[in-house]
Structures are given as structure tokens and as C-alpha cells.
PDB file of C-alpha atoms and ligand atoms in Angstrom:
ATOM      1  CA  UNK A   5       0.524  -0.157  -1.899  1.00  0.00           C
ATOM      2  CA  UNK A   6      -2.198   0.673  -3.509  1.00  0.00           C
ATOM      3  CA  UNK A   7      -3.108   0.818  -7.097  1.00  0.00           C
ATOM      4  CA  UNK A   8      -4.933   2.704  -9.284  1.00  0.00           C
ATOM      5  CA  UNK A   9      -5.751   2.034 -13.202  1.00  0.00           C
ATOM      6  CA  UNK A  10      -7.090   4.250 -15.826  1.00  0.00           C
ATOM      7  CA  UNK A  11      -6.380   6.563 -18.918  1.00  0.00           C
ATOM      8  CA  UNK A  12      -3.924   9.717 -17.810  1.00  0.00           C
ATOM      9  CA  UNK A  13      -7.194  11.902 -18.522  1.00  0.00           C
ATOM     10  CA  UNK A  14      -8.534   9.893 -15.526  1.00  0.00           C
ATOM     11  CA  UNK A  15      -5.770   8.880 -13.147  1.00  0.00           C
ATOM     12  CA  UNK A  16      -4.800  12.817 -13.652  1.00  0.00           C
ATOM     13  CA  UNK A  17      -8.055  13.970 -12.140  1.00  0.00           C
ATOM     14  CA  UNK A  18      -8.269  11.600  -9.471  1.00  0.00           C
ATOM     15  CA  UNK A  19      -4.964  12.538  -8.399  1.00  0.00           C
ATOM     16  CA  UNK A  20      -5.774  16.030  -8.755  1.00  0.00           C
ATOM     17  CA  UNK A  21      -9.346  15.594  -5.953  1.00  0.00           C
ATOM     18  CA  UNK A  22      -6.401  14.157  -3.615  1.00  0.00           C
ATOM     19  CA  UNK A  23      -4.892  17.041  -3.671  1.00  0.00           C
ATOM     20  CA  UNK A  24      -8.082  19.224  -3.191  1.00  0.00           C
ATOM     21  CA  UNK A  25      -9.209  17.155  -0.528  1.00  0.00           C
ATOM     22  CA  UNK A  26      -5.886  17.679   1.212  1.00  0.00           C
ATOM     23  CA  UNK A  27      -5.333  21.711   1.076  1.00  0.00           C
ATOM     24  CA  UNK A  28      -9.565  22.276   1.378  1.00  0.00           C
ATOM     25  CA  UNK A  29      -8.877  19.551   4.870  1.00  0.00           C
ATOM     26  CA  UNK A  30      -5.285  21.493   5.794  1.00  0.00           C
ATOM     27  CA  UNK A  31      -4.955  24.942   4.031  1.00  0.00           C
ATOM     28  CA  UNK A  32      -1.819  25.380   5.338  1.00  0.00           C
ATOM     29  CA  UNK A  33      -0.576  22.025   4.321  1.00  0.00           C
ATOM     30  CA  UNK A  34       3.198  21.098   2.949  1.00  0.00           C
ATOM     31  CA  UNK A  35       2.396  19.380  -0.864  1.00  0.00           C
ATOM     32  CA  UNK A  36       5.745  17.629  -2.391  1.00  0.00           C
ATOM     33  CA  UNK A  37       5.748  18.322  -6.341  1.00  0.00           C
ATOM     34  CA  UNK A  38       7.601  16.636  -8.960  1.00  0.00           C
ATOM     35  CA  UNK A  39       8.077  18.130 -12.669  1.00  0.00           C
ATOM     36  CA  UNK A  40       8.266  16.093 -15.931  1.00  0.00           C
ATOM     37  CA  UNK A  41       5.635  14.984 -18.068  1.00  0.00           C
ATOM     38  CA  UNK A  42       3.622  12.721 -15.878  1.00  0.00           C
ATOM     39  CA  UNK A  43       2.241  15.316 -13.605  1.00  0.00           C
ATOM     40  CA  UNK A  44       1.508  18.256 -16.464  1.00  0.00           C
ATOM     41  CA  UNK A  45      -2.498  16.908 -16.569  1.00  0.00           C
ATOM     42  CA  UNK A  46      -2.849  17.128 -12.686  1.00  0.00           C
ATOM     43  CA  UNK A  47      -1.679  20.763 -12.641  1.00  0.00           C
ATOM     44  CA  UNK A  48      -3.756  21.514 -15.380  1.00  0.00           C
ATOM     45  CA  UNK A  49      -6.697  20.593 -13.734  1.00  0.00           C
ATOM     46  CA  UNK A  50      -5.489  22.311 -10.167  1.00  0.00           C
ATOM     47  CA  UNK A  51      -5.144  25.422 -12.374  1.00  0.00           C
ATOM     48  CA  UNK A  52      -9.205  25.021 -13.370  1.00  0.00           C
ATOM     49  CA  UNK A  53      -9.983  23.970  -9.868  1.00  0.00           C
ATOM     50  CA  UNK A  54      -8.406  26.940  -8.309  1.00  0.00           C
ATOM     51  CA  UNK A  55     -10.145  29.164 -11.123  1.00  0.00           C
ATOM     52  CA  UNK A  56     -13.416  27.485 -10.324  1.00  0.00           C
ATOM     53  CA  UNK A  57     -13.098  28.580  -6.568  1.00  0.00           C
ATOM     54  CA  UNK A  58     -13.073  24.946  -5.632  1.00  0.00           C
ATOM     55  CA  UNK A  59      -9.880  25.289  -3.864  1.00  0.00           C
ATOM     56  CA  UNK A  60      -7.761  27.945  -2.655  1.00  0.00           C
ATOM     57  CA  UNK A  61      -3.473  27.953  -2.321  1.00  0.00           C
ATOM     58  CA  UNK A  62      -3.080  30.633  -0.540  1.00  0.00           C
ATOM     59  CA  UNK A  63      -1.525  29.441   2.573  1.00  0.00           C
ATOM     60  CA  UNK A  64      -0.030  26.062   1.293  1.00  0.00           C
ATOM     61  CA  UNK A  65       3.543  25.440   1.009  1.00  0.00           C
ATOM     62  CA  UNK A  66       5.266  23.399  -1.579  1.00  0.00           C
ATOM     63  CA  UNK A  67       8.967  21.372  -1.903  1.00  0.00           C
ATOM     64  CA  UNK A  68       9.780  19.900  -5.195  1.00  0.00           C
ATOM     65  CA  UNK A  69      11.822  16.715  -5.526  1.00  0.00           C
ATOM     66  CA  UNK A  70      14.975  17.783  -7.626  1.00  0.00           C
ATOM     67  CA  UNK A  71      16.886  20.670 -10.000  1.00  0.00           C
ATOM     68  CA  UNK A  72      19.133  20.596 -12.615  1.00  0.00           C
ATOM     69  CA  UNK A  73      22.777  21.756 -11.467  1.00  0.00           C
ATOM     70  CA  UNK A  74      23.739  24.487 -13.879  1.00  0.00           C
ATOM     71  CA  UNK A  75      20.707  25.747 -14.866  1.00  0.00           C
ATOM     72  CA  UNK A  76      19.412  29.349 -13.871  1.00  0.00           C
ATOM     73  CA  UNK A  77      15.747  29.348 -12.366  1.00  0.00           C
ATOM     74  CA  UNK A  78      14.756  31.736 -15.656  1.00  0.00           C
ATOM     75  CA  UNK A  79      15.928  28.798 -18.010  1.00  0.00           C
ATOM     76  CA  UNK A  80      13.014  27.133 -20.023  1.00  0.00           C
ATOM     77  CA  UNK A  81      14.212  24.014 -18.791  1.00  0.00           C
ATOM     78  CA  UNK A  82      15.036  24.726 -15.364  1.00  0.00           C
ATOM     79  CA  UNK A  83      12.647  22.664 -12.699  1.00  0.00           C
ATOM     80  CA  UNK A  84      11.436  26.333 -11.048  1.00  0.00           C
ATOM     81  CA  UNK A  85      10.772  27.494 -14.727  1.00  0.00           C
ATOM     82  CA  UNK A  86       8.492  24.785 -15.412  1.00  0.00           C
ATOM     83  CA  UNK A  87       6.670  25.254 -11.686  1.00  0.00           C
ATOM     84  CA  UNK A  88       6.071  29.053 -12.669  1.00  0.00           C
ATOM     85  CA  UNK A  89       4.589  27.828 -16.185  1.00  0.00           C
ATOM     86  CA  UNK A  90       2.606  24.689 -15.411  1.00  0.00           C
ATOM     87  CA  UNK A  91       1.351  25.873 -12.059  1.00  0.00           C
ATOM     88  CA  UNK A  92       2.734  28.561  -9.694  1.00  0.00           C
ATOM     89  CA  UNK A  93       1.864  31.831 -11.779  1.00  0.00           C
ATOM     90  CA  UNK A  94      -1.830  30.511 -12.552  1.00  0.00           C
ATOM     91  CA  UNK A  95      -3.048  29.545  -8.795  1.00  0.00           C
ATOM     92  CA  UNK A  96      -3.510  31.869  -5.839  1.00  0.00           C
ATOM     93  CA  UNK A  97      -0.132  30.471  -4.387  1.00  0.00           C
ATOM     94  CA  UNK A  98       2.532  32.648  -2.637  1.00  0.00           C
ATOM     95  CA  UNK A  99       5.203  32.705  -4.110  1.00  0.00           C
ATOM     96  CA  UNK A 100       7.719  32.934  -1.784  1.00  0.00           C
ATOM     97  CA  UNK A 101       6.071  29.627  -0.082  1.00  0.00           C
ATOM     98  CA  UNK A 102       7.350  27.485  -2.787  1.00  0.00           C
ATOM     99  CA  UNK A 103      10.371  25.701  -2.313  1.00  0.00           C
ATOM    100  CA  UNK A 104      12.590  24.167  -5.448  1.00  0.00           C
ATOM    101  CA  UNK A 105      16.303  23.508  -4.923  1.00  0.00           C
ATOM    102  CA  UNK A 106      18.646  25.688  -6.602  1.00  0.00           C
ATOM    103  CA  UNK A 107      20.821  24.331  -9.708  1.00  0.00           C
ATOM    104  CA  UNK A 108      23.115  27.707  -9.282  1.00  0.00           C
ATOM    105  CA  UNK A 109      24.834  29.927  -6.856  1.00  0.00           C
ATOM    106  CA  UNK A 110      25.087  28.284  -3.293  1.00  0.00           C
ATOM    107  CA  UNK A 111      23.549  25.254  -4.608  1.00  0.00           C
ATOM    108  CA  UNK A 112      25.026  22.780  -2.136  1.00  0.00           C
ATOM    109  CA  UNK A 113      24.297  24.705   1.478  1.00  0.00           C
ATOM    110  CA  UNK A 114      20.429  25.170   0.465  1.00  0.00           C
ATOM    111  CA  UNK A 115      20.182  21.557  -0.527  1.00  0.00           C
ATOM    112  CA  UNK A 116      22.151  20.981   3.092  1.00  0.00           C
ATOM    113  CA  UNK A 117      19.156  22.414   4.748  1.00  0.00           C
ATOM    114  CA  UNK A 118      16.278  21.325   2.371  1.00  0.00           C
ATOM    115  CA  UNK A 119      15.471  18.441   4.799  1.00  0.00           C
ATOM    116  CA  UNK A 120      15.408  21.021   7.343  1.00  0.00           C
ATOM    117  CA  UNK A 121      13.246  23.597   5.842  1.00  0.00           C
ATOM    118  CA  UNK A 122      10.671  20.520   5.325  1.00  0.00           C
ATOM    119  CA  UNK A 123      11.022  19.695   8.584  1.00  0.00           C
ATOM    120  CA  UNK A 124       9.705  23.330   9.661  1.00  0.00           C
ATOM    121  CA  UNK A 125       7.307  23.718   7.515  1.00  0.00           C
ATOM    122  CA  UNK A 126       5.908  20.498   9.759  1.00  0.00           C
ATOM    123  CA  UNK A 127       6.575  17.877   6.835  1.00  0.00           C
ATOM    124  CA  UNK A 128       5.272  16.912   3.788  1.00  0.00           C
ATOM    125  CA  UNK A 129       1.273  16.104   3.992  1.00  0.00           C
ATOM    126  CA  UNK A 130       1.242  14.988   0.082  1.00  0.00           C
ATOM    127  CA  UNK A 131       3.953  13.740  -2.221  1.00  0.00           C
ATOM    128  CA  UNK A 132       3.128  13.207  -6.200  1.00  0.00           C
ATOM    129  CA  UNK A 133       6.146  11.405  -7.830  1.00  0.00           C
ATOM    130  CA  UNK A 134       7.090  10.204 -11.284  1.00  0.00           C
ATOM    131  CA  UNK A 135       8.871   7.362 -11.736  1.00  0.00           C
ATOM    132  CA  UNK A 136      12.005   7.146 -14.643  1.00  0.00           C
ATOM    133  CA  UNK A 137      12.356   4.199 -16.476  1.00  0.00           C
ATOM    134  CA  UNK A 138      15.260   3.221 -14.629  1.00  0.00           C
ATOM    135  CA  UNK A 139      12.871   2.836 -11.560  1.00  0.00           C
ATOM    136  CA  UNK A 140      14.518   6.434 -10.368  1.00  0.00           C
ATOM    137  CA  UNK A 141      11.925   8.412  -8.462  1.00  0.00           C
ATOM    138  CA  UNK A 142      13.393  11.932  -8.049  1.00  0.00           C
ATOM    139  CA  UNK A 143      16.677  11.522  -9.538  1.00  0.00           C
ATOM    140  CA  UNK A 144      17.354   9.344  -6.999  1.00  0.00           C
ATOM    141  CA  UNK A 145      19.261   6.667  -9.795  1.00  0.00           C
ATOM    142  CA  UNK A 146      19.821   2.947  -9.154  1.00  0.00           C
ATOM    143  CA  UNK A 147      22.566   2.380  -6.400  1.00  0.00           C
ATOM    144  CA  UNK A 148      21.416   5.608  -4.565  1.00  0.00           C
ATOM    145  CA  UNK A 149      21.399   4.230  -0.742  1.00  0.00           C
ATOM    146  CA  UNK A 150      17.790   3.810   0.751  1.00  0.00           C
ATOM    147  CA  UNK A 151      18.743   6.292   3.996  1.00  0.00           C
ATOM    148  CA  UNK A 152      20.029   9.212   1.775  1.00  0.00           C
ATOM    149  CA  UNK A 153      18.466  12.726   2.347  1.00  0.00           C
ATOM    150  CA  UNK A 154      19.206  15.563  -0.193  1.00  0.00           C
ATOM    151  CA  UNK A 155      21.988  15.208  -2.310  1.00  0.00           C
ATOM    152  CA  UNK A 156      23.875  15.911  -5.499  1.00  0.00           C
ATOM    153  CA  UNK A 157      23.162  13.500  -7.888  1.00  0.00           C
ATOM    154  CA  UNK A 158      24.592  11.742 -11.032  1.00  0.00           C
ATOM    155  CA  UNK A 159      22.057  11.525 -13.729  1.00  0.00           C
ATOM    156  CA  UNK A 160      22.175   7.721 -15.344  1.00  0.00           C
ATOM    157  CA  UNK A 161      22.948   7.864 -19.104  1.00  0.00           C
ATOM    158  CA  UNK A 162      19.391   6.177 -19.633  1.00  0.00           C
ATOM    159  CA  UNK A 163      17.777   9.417 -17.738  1.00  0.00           C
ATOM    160  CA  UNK A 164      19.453  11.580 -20.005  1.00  0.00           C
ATOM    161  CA  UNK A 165      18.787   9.770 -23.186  1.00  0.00           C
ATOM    162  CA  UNK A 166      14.923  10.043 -21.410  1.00  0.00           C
ATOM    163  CA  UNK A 167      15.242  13.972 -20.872  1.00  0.00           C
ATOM    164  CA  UNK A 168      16.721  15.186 -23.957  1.00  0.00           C
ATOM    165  CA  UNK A 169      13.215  15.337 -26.145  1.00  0.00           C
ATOM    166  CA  UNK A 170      13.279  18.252 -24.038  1.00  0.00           C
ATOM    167  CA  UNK A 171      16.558  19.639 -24.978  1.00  0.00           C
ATOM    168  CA  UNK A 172      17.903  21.454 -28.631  1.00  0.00           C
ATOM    169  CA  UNK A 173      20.792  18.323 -28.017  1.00  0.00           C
ATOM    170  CA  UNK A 174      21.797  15.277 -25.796  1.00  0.00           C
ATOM    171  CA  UNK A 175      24.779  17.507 -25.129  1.00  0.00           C
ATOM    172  CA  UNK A 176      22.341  19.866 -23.612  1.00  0.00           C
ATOM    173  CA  UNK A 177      21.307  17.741 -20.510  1.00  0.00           C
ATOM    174  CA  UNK A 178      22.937  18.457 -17.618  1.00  0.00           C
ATOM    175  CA  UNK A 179      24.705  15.283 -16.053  1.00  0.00           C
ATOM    176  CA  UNK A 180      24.230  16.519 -12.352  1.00  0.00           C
ATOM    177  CA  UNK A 181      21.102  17.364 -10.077  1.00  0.00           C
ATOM    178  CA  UNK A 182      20.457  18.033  -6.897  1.00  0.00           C
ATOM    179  CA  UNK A 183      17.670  15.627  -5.763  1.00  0.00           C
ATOM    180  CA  UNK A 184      15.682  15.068  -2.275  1.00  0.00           C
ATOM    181  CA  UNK A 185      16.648  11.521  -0.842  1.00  0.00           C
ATOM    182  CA  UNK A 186      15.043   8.489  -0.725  1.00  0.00           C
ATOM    183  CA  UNK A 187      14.786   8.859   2.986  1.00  0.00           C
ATOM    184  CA  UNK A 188      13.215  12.463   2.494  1.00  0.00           C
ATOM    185  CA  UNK A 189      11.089  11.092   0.173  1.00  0.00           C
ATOM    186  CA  UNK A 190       9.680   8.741   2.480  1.00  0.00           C
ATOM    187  CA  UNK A 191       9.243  10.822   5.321  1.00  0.00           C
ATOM    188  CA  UNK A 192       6.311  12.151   3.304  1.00  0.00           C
ATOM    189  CA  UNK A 193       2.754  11.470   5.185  1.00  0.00           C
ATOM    190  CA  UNK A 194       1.600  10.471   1.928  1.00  0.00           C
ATOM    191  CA  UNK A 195       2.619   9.323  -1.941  1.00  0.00           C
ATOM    192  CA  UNK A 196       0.590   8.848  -4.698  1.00  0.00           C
ATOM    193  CA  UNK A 197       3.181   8.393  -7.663  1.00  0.00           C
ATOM    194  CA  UNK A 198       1.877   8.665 -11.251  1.00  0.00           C
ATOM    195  CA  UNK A 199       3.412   6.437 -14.297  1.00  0.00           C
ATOM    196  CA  UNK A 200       1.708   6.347 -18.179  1.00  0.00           C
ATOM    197  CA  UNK A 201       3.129   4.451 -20.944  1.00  0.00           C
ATOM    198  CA  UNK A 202       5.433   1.268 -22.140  1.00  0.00           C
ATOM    199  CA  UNK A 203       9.077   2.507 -21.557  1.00  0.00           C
ATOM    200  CA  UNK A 204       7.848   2.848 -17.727  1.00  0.00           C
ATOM    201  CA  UNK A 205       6.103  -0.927 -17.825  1.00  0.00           C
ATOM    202  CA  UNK A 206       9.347  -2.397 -16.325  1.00  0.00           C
ATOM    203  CA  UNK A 207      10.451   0.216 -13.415  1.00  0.00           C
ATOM    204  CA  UNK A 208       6.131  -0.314 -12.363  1.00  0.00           C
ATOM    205  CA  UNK A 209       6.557  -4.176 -12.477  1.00  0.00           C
ATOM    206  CA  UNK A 210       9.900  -3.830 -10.286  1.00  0.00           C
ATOM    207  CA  UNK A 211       8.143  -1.128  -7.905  1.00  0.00           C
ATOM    208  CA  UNK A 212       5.310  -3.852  -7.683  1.00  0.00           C
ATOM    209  CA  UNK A 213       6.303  -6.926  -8.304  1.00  0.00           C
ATOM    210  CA  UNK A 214       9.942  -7.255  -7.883  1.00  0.00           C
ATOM    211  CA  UNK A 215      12.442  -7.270  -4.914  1.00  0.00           C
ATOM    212  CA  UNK A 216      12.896  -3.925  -2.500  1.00  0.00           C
ATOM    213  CA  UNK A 217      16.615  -3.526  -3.455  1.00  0.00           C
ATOM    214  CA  UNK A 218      18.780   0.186  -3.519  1.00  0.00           C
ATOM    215  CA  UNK A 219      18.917  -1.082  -7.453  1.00  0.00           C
ATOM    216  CA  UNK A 220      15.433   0.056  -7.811  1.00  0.00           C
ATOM    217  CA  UNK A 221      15.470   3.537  -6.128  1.00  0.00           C
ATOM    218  CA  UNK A 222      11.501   3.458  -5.874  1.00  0.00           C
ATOM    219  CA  UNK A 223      11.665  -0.179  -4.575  1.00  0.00           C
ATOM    220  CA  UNK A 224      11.707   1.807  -1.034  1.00  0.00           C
ATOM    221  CA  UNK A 225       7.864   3.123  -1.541  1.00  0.00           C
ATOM    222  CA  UNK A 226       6.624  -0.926  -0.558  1.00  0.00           C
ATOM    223  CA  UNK A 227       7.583  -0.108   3.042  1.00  0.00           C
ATOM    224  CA  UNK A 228       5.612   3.388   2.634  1.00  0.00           C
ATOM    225  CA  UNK A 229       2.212   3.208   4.899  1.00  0.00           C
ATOM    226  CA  UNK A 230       0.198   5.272   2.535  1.00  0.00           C
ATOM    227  CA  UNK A 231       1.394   5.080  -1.375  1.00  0.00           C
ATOM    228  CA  UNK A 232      -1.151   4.644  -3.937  1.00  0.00           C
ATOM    229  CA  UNK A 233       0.029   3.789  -7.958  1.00  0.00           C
ATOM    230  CA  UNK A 234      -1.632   5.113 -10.648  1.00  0.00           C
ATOM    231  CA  UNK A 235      -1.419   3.634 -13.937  1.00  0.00           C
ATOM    232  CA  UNK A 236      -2.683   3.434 -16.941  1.00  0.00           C
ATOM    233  CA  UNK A 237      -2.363   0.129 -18.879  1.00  0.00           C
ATOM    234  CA  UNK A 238       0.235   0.193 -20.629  1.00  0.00           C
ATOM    235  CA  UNK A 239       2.573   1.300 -17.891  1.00  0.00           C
ATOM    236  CA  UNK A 240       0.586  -1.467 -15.428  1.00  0.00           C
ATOM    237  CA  UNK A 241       1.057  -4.419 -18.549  1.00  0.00           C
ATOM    238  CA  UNK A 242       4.039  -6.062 -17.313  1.00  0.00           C
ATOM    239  CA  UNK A 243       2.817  -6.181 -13.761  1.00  0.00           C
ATOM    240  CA  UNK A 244      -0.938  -7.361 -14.368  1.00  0.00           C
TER     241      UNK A 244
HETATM  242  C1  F6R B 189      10.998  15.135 -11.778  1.00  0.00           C
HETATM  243  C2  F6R B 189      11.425  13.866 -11.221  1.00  0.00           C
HETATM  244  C3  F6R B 189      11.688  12.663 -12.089  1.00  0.00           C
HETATM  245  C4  F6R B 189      10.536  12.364 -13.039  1.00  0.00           C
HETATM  246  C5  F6R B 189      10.846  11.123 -13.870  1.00  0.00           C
HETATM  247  C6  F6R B 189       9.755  10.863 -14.904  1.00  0.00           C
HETATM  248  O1  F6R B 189      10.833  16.096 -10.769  1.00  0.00           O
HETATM  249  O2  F6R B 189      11.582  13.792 -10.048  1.00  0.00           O
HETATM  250  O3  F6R B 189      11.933  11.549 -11.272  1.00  0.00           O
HETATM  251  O4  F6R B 189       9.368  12.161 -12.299  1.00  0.00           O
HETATM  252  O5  F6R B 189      12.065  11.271 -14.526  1.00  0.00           O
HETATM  253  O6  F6R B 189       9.729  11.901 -15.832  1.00  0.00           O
HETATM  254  P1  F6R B 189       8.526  12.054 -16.871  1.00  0.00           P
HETATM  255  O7  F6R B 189       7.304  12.313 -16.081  1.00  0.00           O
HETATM  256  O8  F6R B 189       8.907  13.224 -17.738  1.00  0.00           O
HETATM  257  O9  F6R B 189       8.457  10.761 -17.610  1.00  0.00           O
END
């Protein structure tokens, strides 16, 4: 693995080039996206790159990682909500080529076929990830076996305590997801996970530093060929 170390302003906009450099090499490429604070910069400056003309969406497909179970695709906190917001509605994307698991309806028989409809599409040329600090990646939570593909998903108490500065109250949260696997995960061609600030200094020591065990989910990403961490210090200050 590979890592990267800078201010999120920075590690943001690198990350952001990879993904240029990967739909302006492969317009019709497969991008994996994750939601959640750590990747709100690197859409942000997608949005001004695609404004700028410097790169163009229009035949790219995207899967994202995970979705709340019980929450409607129009609610604020909802994983396709925050897609539309942060990126979807201000690119040149097609819609219907963007792919986020369902949290309603027949929840379980589209998340039966995710790996499938990834598989399809060709598989996934570019995976960002977050990472919780748990060490979950997705919400792929400690104990979650290293072969799993896409799943429902108990959220850890810790990952709820995490999530609820989004939420009106802790009793808010939803308690369930569904979540691509660890195994889907890796099948990605290639990962760059992102990871800024102390309460995520532990999981990126772990990831880097500690054993590969199914009690740190992300663990799994030291057998990935082509992973790259970025950092910024304070996440990175346990593992220097
Ligand atoms: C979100 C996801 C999660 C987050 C993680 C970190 O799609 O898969 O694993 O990446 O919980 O969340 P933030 O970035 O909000 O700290």
C-alpha cells in the first residue's frame, strides 16, 4: 500500500486528478463512491472540473458502497440523497447509470444482484473509500468475514454514536444497512481510501501497521495490488 500525506485541501485534489485521469483514460469506466464526510472535498472539486470542461461523465457508471435500511432515497440523510446533492445533479452524469443500493422496498433482491450488476458493467476501475473509526470500510463492521459480498449489515454502536452529528437524535440512526462486501470491495481494479483527523488515527495505524484480521474490516486492503492511503497528519500520527 501506498501512502499519501497532506492537508484534506490537498489529499482531496489529488484524489480528485485520479479520478480525472481515469474517466478522461476510460470514459465509460465503472467508479465505486462512498458518502460521508471524507469524500465531500473530492466531489467538490469533480463538480469544478466537470464545469471547467476538464472532464466529462457522460458515459461513466457509478456503484456506491452502502445505504441506510429504512430510509427513502428523497430523505436528507439517505446515501442516494447525498449523491444527488454533493455530486450527481451538478456533473454531466446519467442518471440512470448510477447505482446506490436501496434502503426500502425490495431492498434485499437488488442488494442480491449488486455484485452482479458490477460484474456487467465490467467491474469497478476506481474505488474511493472512507474508513470508520472502528476500522469499518463500507459498513462492513469488525467481525464481518473477509469473503462476504453484499449484505445486510449491523451498524456497531460506535458507528452510530459516529453518524448521529448528522441526525436531529441518536435515536434517529438507523441500526441496519445494506453494505457491498469486503470481497466486492476488493474486486475493485483500484482503491485509494481517504481518512482526516484523530478519532480515525487508530483504525489508519491498524490498516497500516497492525495485523490483517476480519477484526479490522479494512485490514483486507494490505493484500489489495493497487491501494493508495491518503492522510493527513493527524489521522497518519499513530502510524508515523
Ligand atoms: C460511507 C461509508 C463509510 C464511511 C465511514 C467514514 O459510504 O462507506 O464507511 O466512509 O463511516 O465516514 P466519514 O467520512 O463521515 O467519517
Amino acid at each position: 500500500m501506498k501512502v499519501v500525506i497532506g492537508n484534506n485541501e490537498k489529499i482531496s485534489a489529488l484524489i480528485a486528478e485520479e479520478f480525472i485521469k481515469q474517466v478522461n483514460e476510460k470514459p465509460n469506466c465503472v467508479l465505486g463512491l462512498a458518502t460521508g464526510t471524507s469524500p465531500l472535498k473530492v466531489y467538490a472539486n469533480l463538480v469544478q472540473a466537470c464545469k471547467d470542461g476538464r472532464v466529462s461523465f457522460k458515459d461513466v457508471k457509478t456503484f456506491n458502497l452502502d445505504e441506510y435500511i429504512g430510509l427513502e432515497g428523497t430523505h436528507n440523510q439517505s446515501y442516494r440523497y447525498f449523491m444527488n446533492d454533493n455530486l450527481f445533479n451538478h456533473i454531466d452524469i446519467n442518471k440512470e447509470n448510477t447505482h446506490v443500493l436501496l434502503g426500502v422496498g425490495d431492498y434485499l433482491a437488488y442488494a442480491n444482484n449488486y455484485d452482479n450488476l458490477i460484474k456487467q458493467a465490467g467491474g469497478i476501475d476506481l474505488q474511493i473509500l472512507g474508513i470508520g473509526s472502528d476500522g469499518h470500510i463500507a459498513f462492513n463492521e469488525p467481525g464481518t468475514p473477509f469473503d462476504s459480498l453484499t449484505h445486510v449489515a449491523e451498524l456497531a454502536e460506535s458507528t452510530i454514536v459516529d453518524n448521529s452529528r448528522l441526525f436531529n437524535d441518536i435515536s434517529e440512526v438507523p441500526t441496519k444497512a445494506v453494505t457491498m462486501g469486503l470481497r466486492s470491495i476488493m474486486n475493485a481494479k483500484k482503491i485509494v481510501l481517504i481518512a482526516t483527523g484523530k478519532n480515525k488515527a487508530r483504525a489508519i495505524f491498524n490498516l497500516l501497521k497492525g495485523p490483517k484480521t476480519e477484526e479490522v474490516p479494512c485490514s483486507i486492503l494490505q493484500d489489495h495490488p493497487d491501494c493508495t492511503i491518503y492522510v493527513d497528519e493527524d489521522a497518519y500520527s499513530l502510524a508515523k
